[in-house]
Amino acid sequence: MARVVVDVMLKPEILDPQGQAVANALPRLGVTDVSSVRIGRRIEIEFAGEPDLERAREIADKLLANPVIEDFDIKVLDDATAEVA
Amino acid sequence: MRIGVVTFPGSLDDGDAARAVRIAGGKAIRLWHGDPSLHNVDAVVLPGGFSYGDYLRCGAIARFAPAMESIVDAARGGMPVLGICNGFQILCEAHLLPGALTRNQHLHFRNRDQYLRIESADTAWTNTFSAGQEILIPVKNGEGCYVADERTLDALVAEGRVIARYIRGNPNGSQRDIAAITNEAGNVVGIMPHPEHAVEELTGPSLDGLGFFTSVLRALAGASAGGQQHAGGQ
């Protein structure tokens, strides 16, 4: 069964204080060459039948992402890819 | 006047909101999120809390509750709606108000008494205040940072739709110190701090919150007397 993956990210112009907090913690791991961290959300949708990208787009636009502050990206993940991942 | 207070799973301040309505002199009608009927209420309060556990985004799932679909229709028809804290988040998610509320810039939950300046008395929920009046009510939020694009912010300011600002310290990083906004008609108001917690000497830092609830009663009385199409503006 194929899954549709929706990646939701804050728009570049929206401040991401969570990402900043993570970036600020990295030097404590000895990591000093990271200039920016941004945190988003990955959502996996399984359809009962064939994956429906248009339907997924509608779900993402109406519920999964808030277009005021977030962008989203949709792709189909087939089983082979899923197992490797 | 019948003022509905909606309870979502995870609502926290619905009891206090209903109490504030009663203290102001209204009749509080408890509404259930799963019931599309508004039970002939004249106005609605969406209370604070963590509807649906704040899953996905604050207010994102509450927006699709059967009660909300009726409230969105009624609000577009002019019914006064006040969203407090999580209620404000729900109003933004439902596109009744522009912009969005995001994680506090400093990432801390902020819980304190907060001074606000009322910027506009021309709404159904602020008509008993005067513009420029300073009030003190509690603020308590983790995701209260108001954001919108610059064009939207400019329009809100130009149209007098920023109705309260944080003063003496911005608790969450909200753009332009915005604490409360209204829609174009003035019947829908979203406010991040909690007027319903400032209606009695015993429990609040002041009685300043009461004005929001007496305002809507006055707006409704004026609307029924004058037969106005909507209860916003005064």
PDB file of N, CA, C and O in Angstrom, chain B residues 61-112:
ATOM      1  N   ILE B  61      -8.282  21.684  14.950  1.00  0.00           N
ATOM      2  CA  ILE B  61      -9.289  20.625  14.867  1.00  0.00           C
ATOM      3  C   ILE B  61     -10.647  21.139  15.355  1.00  0.00           C
ATOM      4  O   ILE B  61     -11.694  20.805  14.794  1.00  0.00           O
ATOM      5  N   ALA B  62     -10.621  22.008  16.353  1.00  0.00           N
ATOM      6  CA  ALA B  62     -11.870  22.597  16.873  1.00  0.00           C
ATOM      7  C   ALA B  62     -12.641  23.318  15.774  1.00  0.00           C
ATOM      8  O   ALA B  62     -13.870  23.354  15.775  1.00  0.00           O
ATOM      9  N   ARG B  63     -11.904  23.871  14.844  1.00  0.00           N
ATOM     10  CA  ARG B  63     -12.534  24.610  13.747  1.00  0.00           C
ATOM     11  C   ARG B  63     -13.575  23.769  13.020  1.00  0.00           C
ATOM     12  O   ARG B  63     -14.550  24.286  12.482  1.00  0.00           O
ATOM     13  N   PHE B  64     -13.381  22.454  12.979  1.00  0.00           N
ATOM     14  CA  PHE B  64     -14.291  21.593  12.228  1.00  0.00           C
ATOM     15  C   PHE B  64     -15.390  20.972  13.097  1.00  0.00           C
ATOM     16  O   PHE B  64     -16.129  20.115  12.643  1.00  0.00           O
ATOM     17  N   ALA B  65     -15.497  21.379  14.353  1.00  0.00           N
ATOM     18  CA  ALA B  65     -16.551  20.865  15.235  1.00  0.00           C
ATOM     19  C   ALA B  65     -17.917  21.286  14.692  1.00  0.00           C
ATOM     20  O   ALA B  65     -18.051  22.386  14.137  1.00  0.00           O
ATOM     21  N   PRO B  66     -18.938  20.439  14.850  1.00  0.00           N
ATOM     22  CA  PRO B  66     -20.277  20.801  14.364  1.00  0.00           C
ATOM     23  C   PRO B  66     -20.749  22.163  14.914  1.00  0.00           C
ATOM     24  O   PRO B  66     -21.340  22.964  14.173  1.00  0.00           O
ATOM     25  N   ALA B  67     -20.491  22.442  16.179  1.00  0.00           N
ATOM     26  CA  ALA B  67     -20.913  23.731  16.746  1.00  0.00           C
ATOM     27  C   ALA B  67     -20.228  24.882  16.016  1.00  0.00           C
ATOM     28  O   ALA B  67     -20.827  25.927  15.758  1.00  0.00           O
ATOM     29  N   MET B  68     -18.943  24.678  15.644  1.00  0.00           N
ATOM     30  CA  MET B  68     -18.196  25.763  14.995  1.00  0.00           C
ATOM     31  C   MET B  68     -18.759  26.090  13.626  1.00  0.00           C
ATOM     32  O   MET B  68     -18.771  27.253  13.211  1.00  0.00           O
ATOM     33  N   GLU B  69     -19.224  25.068  12.903  1.00  0.00           N
ATOM     34  CA  GLU B  69     -19.765  25.354  11.575  1.00  0.00           C
ATOM     35  C   GLU B  69     -20.970  26.285  11.686  1.00  0.00           C
ATOM     36  O   GLU B  69     -21.127  27.224  10.917  1.00  0.00           O
ATOM     37  N   SER B  70     -21.818  26.048  12.725  1.00  0.00           N
ATOM     38  CA  SER B  70     -22.971  26.931  12.938  1.00  0.00           C
ATOM     39  C   SER B  70     -22.512  28.317  13.375  1.00  0.00           C
ATOM     40  O   SER B  70     -23.090  29.336  12.981  1.00  0.00           O
ATOM     41  N   ILE B  71     -21.467  28.350  14.201  1.00  0.00           N
ATOM     42  CA  ILE B  71     -20.981  29.635  14.725  1.00  0.00           C
ATOM     43  C   ILE B  71     -20.357  30.483  13.610  1.00  0.00           C
ATOM     44  O   ILE B  71     -20.555  31.701  13.543  1.00  0.00           O
ATOM     45  N   VAL B  72     -19.634  29.821  12.697  1.00  0.00           N
ATOM     46  CA  VAL B  72     -19.032  30.561  11.582  1.00  0.00           C
ATOM     47  C   VAL B  72     -20.133  31.204  10.729  1.00  0.00           C
ATOM     48  O   VAL B  72     -20.054  32.388  10.369  1.00  0.00           O
ATOM     49  N   ASP B  73     -21.186  30.437  10.454  1.00  0.00           N
ATOM     50  CA  ASP B  73     -22.309  30.992   9.677  1.00  0.00           C
ATOM     51  C   ASP B  73     -22.952  32.159  10.410  1.00  0.00           C
ATOM     52  O   ASP B  73     -23.223  33.210   9.816  1.00  0.00           O
ATOM     53  N   ALA B  74     -23.209  31.977  11.703  1.00  0.00           N
ATOM     54  CA  ALA B  74     -23.878  33.024  12.489  1.00  0.00           C
ATOM     55  C   ALA B  74     -23.000  34.268  12.586  1.00  0.00           C
ATOM     56  O   ALA B  74     -23.487  35.402  12.506  1.00  0.00           O
ATOM     57  N   ALA B  75     -21.691  34.066  12.741  1.00  0.00           N
ATOM     58  CA  ALA B  75     -20.765  35.205  12.852  1.00  0.00           C
ATOM     59  C   ALA B  75     -20.753  35.996  11.545  1.00  0.00           C
ATOM     60  O   ALA B  75     -20.719  37.226  11.547  1.00  0.00           O
ATOM     61  N   ARG B  76     -20.790  35.274  10.420  1.00  0.00           N
ATOM     62  CA  ARG B  76     -20.812  35.971   9.124  1.00  0.00           C
ATOM     63  C   ARG B  76     -22.113  36.752   8.980  1.00  0.00           C
ATOM     64  O   ARG B  76     -22.184  37.752   8.271  1.00  0.00           O
ATOM     65  N   GLY B  77     -23.161  36.306   9.681  1.00  0.00           N
ATOM     66  CA  GLY B  77     -24.433  37.010   9.652  1.00  0.00           C
ATOM     67  C   GLY B  77     -24.516  38.134  10.680  1.00  0.00           C
ATOM     68  O   GLY B  77     -25.553  38.795  10.771  1.00  0.00           O
ATOM     69  N   GLY B  78     -23.466  38.331  11.473  1.00  0.00           N
ATOM     70  CA  GLY B  78     -23.440  39.470  12.390  1.00  0.00           C
ATOM     71  C   GLY B  78     -23.528  39.127  13.865  1.00  0.00           C
ATOM     72  O   GLY B  78     -23.457  40.018  14.715  1.00  0.00           O
ATOM     73  N   MET B  79     -23.689  37.846  14.217  1.00  0.00           N
ATOM     74  CA  MET B  79     -23.768  37.503  15.633  1.00  0.00           C
ATOM     75  C   MET B  79     -22.430  37.797  16.322  1.00  0.00           C
ATOM     76  O   MET B  79     -21.381  37.451  15.806  1.00  0.00           O
ATOM     77  N   PRO B  80     -22.468  38.446  17.509  1.00  0.00           N
ATOM     78  CA  PRO B  80     -21.219  38.703  18.221  1.00  0.00           C
ATOM     79  C   PRO B  80     -20.565  37.399  18.690  1.00  0.00           C
ATOM     80  O   PRO B  80     -21.227  36.532  19.260  1.00  0.00           O
ATOM     81  N   VAL B  81     -19.263  37.277  18.429  1.00  0.00           N
ATOM     82  CA  VAL B  81     -18.483  36.115  18.873  1.00  0.00           C
ATOM     83  C   VAL B  81     -17.187  36.631  19.501  1.00  0.00           C
ATOM     84  O   VAL B  81     -16.495  37.460  18.900  1.00  0.00           O
ATOM     85  N   LEU B  82     -16.909  36.155  20.707  1.00  0.00           N
ATOM     86  CA  LEU B  82     -15.651  36.493  21.382  1.00  0.00           C
ATOM     87  C   LEU B  82     -14.841  35.220  21.552  1.00  0.00           C
ATOM     88  O   LEU B  82     -15.315  34.249  22.139  1.00  0.00           O
ATOM     89  N   GLY B  83     -13.614  35.224  21.051  1.00  0.00           N
ATOM     90  CA  GLY B  83     -12.703  34.096  21.265  1.00  0.00           C
ATOM     91  C   GLY B  83     -11.601  34.529  22.209  1.00  0.00           C
ATOM     92  O   GLY B  83     -10.896  35.503  21.943  1.00  0.00           O
ATOM     93  N   ILE B  84     -11.484  33.795  23.307  1.00  0.00           N
ATOM     94  CA  ILE B  84     -10.476  34.126  24.305  1.00  0.00           C
ATOM     95  C   ILE B  84      -9.383  33.070  24.260  1.00  0.00           C
ATOM     96  O   ILE B  84      -9.667  31.874  24.389  1.00  0.00           O
ATOM     97  N   CYS B  85      -8.138  33.481  24.078  1.00  0.00           N
ATOM     98  CA  CYS B  85      -6.984  32.574  24.126  1.00  0.00           C
ATOM     99  C   CYS B  85      -7.162  31.445  23.101  1.00  0.00           C
ATOM    100  O   CYS B  85      -7.059  31.687  21.912  1.00  0.00           O
ATOM    101  N   ASN B  86      -7.436  30.221  23.513  1.00  0.00           N
ATOM    102  CA  ASN B  86      -7.678  29.138  22.559  1.00  0.00           C
ATOM    103  C   ASN B  86      -8.832  29.497  21.627  1.00  0.00           C
ATOM    104  O   ASN B  86      -8.829  29.134  20.439  1.00  0.00           O
ATOM    105  N   GLY B  87      -9.795  30.255  22.126  1.00  0.00           N
ATOM    106  CA  GLY B  87     -10.911  30.712  21.292  1.00  0.00           C
ATOM    107  C   GLY B  87     -10.431  31.639  20.178  1.00  0.00           C
ATOM    108  O   GLY B  87     -10.932  31.592  19.048  1.00  0.00           O
ATOM    109  N   PHE B  88      -9.451  32.489  20.487  1.00  0.00           N
ATOM    110  CA  PHE B  88      -8.829  33.373  19.483  1.00  0.00           C
ATOM    111  C   PHE B  88      -8.128  32.516  18.426  1.00  0.00           C
ATOM    112  O   PHE B  88      -8.259  32.742  17.213  1.00  0.00           O
ATOM    113  N   GLN B  89      -7.412  31.489  18.891  1.00  0.00           N
ATOM    114  CA  GLN B  89      -6.720  30.594  17.954  1.00  0.00           C
ATOM    115  C   GLN B  89      -7.726  29.911  17.026  1.00  0.00           C
ATOM    116  O   GLN B  89      -7.503  29.779  15.817  1.00  0.00           O
ATOM    117  N   ILE B  90      -8.868  29.500  17.595  1.00  0.00           N
ATOM    118  CA  ILE B  90      -9.900  28.841  16.790  1.00  0.00           C
ATOM    119  C   ILE B  90     -10.463  29.814  15.748  1.00  0.00           C
ATOM    120  O   ILE B  90     -10.661  29.456  14.587  1.00  0.00           O
ATOM    121  N   LEU B  91     -10.700  31.067  16.145  1.00  0.00           N
ATOM    122  CA  LEU B  91     -11.245  32.062  15.206  1.00  0.00           C
ATOM    123  C   LEU B  91     -10.283  32.308  14.042  1.00  0.00           C
ATOM    124  O   LEU B  91     -10.713  32.511  12.908  1.00  0.00           O
ATOM    125  N   CYS B  92      -8.985  32.314  14.324  1.00  0.00           N
ATOM    126  CA  CYS B  92      -7.999  32.480  13.243  1.00  0.00           C
ATOM    127  C   CYS B  92      -7.991  31.249  12.344  1.00  0.00           C
ATOM    128  O   CYS B  92      -7.969  31.370  11.114  1.00  0.00           O
ATOM    129  N   GLU B  93      -8.015  30.073  12.944  1.00  0.00           N
ATOM    130  CA  GLU B  93      -8.027  28.840  12.140  1.00  0.00           C
ATOM    131  C   GLU B  93      -9.292  28.760  11.285  1.00  0.00           C
ATOM    132  O   GLU B  93      -9.274  28.210  10.186  1.00  0.00           O
ATOM    133  N   ALA B  94     -10.398  29.311  11.791  1.00  0.00           N
ATOM    134  CA  ALA B  94     -11.666  29.276  11.059  1.00  0.00           C
ATOM    135  C   ALA B  94     -11.759  30.414  10.041  1.00  0.00           C
ATOM    136  O   ALA B  94     -12.782  30.563   9.371  1.00  0.00           O
ATOM    137  N   HIS B  95     -10.706  31.226   9.947  1.00  0.00           N
ATOM    138  CA  HIS B  95     -10.639  32.353   9.008  1.00  0.00           C
ATOM    139  C   HIS B  95     -11.690  33.424   9.294  1.00  0.00           C
ATOM    140  O   HIS B  95     -12.052  34.187   8.406  1.00  0.00           O
ATOM    141  N   LEU B  96     -12.202  33.462  10.517  1.00  0.00           N
ATOM    142  CA  LEU B  96     -13.075  34.589  10.874  1.00  0.00           C
ATOM    143  C   LEU B  96     -12.220  35.800  11.240  1.00  0.00           C
ATOM    144  O   LEU B  96     -12.688  36.936  11.206  1.00  0.00           O
ATOM    145  N   LEU B  97     -10.987  35.549  11.626  1.00  0.00           N
ATOM    146  CA  LEU B  97     -10.029  36.624  11.895  1.00  0.00           C
ATOM    147  C   LEU B  97      -8.748  36.314  11.118  1.00  0.00           C
ATOM    148  O   LEU B  97      -8.407  35.144  10.920  1.00  0.00           O
ATOM    149  N   PRO B  98      -8.019  37.348  10.695  1.00  0.00           N
ATOM    150  CA  PRO B  98      -6.785  37.118   9.932  1.00  0.00           C
ATOM    151  C   PRO B  98      -5.620  36.755  10.848  1.00  0.00           C
ATOM    152  O   PRO B  98      -5.678  36.956  12.064  1.00  0.00           O
ATOM    153  N   GLY B  99      -4.557  36.237  10.254  1.00  0.00           N
ATOM    154  CA  GLY B  99      -3.333  35.966  11.007  1.00  0.00           C
ATOM    155  C   GLY B  99      -3.370  34.631  11.715  1.00  0.00           C
ATOM    156  O   GLY B  99      -4.234  33.796  11.467  1.00  0.00           O
ATOM    157  N   ALA B 100      -2.389  34.435  12.606  1.00  0.00           N
ATOM    158  CA  ALA B 100      -2.267  33.169  13.329  1.00  0.00           C
ATOM    159  C   ALA B 100      -1.554  33.421  14.647  1.00  0.00           C
ATOM    160  O   ALA B 100      -0.886  34.439  14.814  1.00  0.00           O
ATOM    161  N   LEU B 101      -1.733  32.475  15.581  1.00  0.00           N
ATOM    162  CA  LEU B 101      -1.058  32.573  16.873  1.00  0.00           C
ATOM    163  C   LEU B 101      -0.033  31.463  16.960  1.00  0.00           C
ATOM    164  O   LEU B 101      -0.357  30.292  16.764  1.00  0.00           O
ATOM    165  N   THR B 102       1.206  31.840  17.217  1.00  0.00           N
ATOM    166  CA  THR B 102       2.305  30.885  17.176  1.00  0.00           C
ATOM    167  C   THR B 102       2.999  30.821  18.533  1.00  0.00           C
ATOM    168  O   THR B 102       2.700  31.605  19.433  1.00  0.00           O
ATOM    169  N   ARG B 103       3.939  29.874  18.637  1.00  0.00           N
ATOM    170  CA  ARG B 103       4.689  29.669  19.875  1.00  0.00           C
ATOM    171  C   ARG B 103       5.273  30.988  20.396  1.00  0.00           C
ATOM    172  O   ARG B 103       5.837  31.762  19.624  1.00  0.00           O
ATOM    173  N   ASN B 104       5.139  31.233  21.687  1.00  0.00           N
ATOM    174  CA  ASN B 104       5.744  32.424  22.282  1.00  0.00           C
ATOM    175  C   ASN B 104       7.213  32.515  21.867  1.00  0.00           C
ATOM    176  O   ASN B 104       7.921  31.503  21.891  1.00  0.00           O
ATOM    177  N   GLN B 105       7.649  33.708  21.538  1.00  0.00           N
ATOM    178  CA  GLN B 105       9.006  33.854  20.998  1.00  0.00           C
ATOM    179  C   GLN B 105      10.073  33.321  21.940  1.00  0.00           C
ATOM    180  O   GLN B 105      11.069  32.763  21.509  1.00  0.00           O
ATOM    181  N   HIS B 106       9.866  33.505  23.250  1.00  0.00           N
ATOM    182  CA  HIS B 106      10.867  33.052  24.230  1.00  0.00           C
ATOM    183  C   HIS B 106      10.633  31.598  24.646  1.00  0.00           C
ATOM    184  O   HIS B 106      11.354  31.075  25.479  1.00  0.00           O
ATOM    185  N   LEU B 107       9.621  30.951  24.072  1.00  0.00           N
ATOM    186  CA  LEU B 107       9.291  29.543  24.287  1.00  0.00           C
ATOM    187  C   LEU B 107       8.728  29.220  25.667  1.00  0.00           C
ATOM    188  O   LEU B 107       8.380  28.085  25.950  1.00  0.00           O
ATOM    189  N   HIS B 108       8.646  30.204  26.566  1.00  0.00           N
ATOM    190  CA  HIS B 108       8.110  29.939  27.894  1.00  0.00           C
ATOM    191  C   HIS B 108       6.605  30.154  27.919  1.00  0.00           C
ATOM    192  O   HIS B 108       6.099  31.064  27.264  1.00  0.00           O
ATOM    193  N   PHE B 109       5.914  29.339  28.701  1.00  0.00           N
ATOM    194  CA  PHE B 109       4.512  29.628  28.989  1.00  0.00           C
ATOM    195  C   PHE B 109       4.503  30.863  29.876  1.00  0.00           C
ATOM    196  O   PHE B 109       5.250  30.941  30.833  1.00  0.00           O
ATOM    197  N   ARG B 110       3.678  31.847  29.543  1.00  0.00           N
ATOM    198  CA  ARG B 110       3.635  33.083  30.331  1.00  0.00           C
ATOM    199  C   ARG B 110       2.312  33.152  31.076  1.00  0.00           C
ATOM    200  O   ARG B 110       1.256  32.993  30.491  1.00  0.00           O
ATOM    201  N   ASN B 111       2.402  33.383  32.357  1.00  0.00           N
ATOM    202  CA  ASN B 111       1.225  33.425  33.208  1.00  0.00           C
ATOM    203  C   ASN B 111       1.398  34.579  34.186  1.00  0.00           C
ATOM    204  O   ASN B 111       2.189  34.473  35.121  1.00  0.00           O
ATOM    205  N   ARG B 112       0.706  35.687  33.936  1.00  0.00           N
ATOM    206  CA  ARG B 112       0.871  36.850  34.810  1.00  0.00           C
ATOM    207  C   ARG B 112      -0.293  37.808  34.590  1.00  0.00           C
ATOM    208  O   ARG B 112      -1.078  37.641  33.648  1.00  0.00           O
TER     209      ARG B 112
END
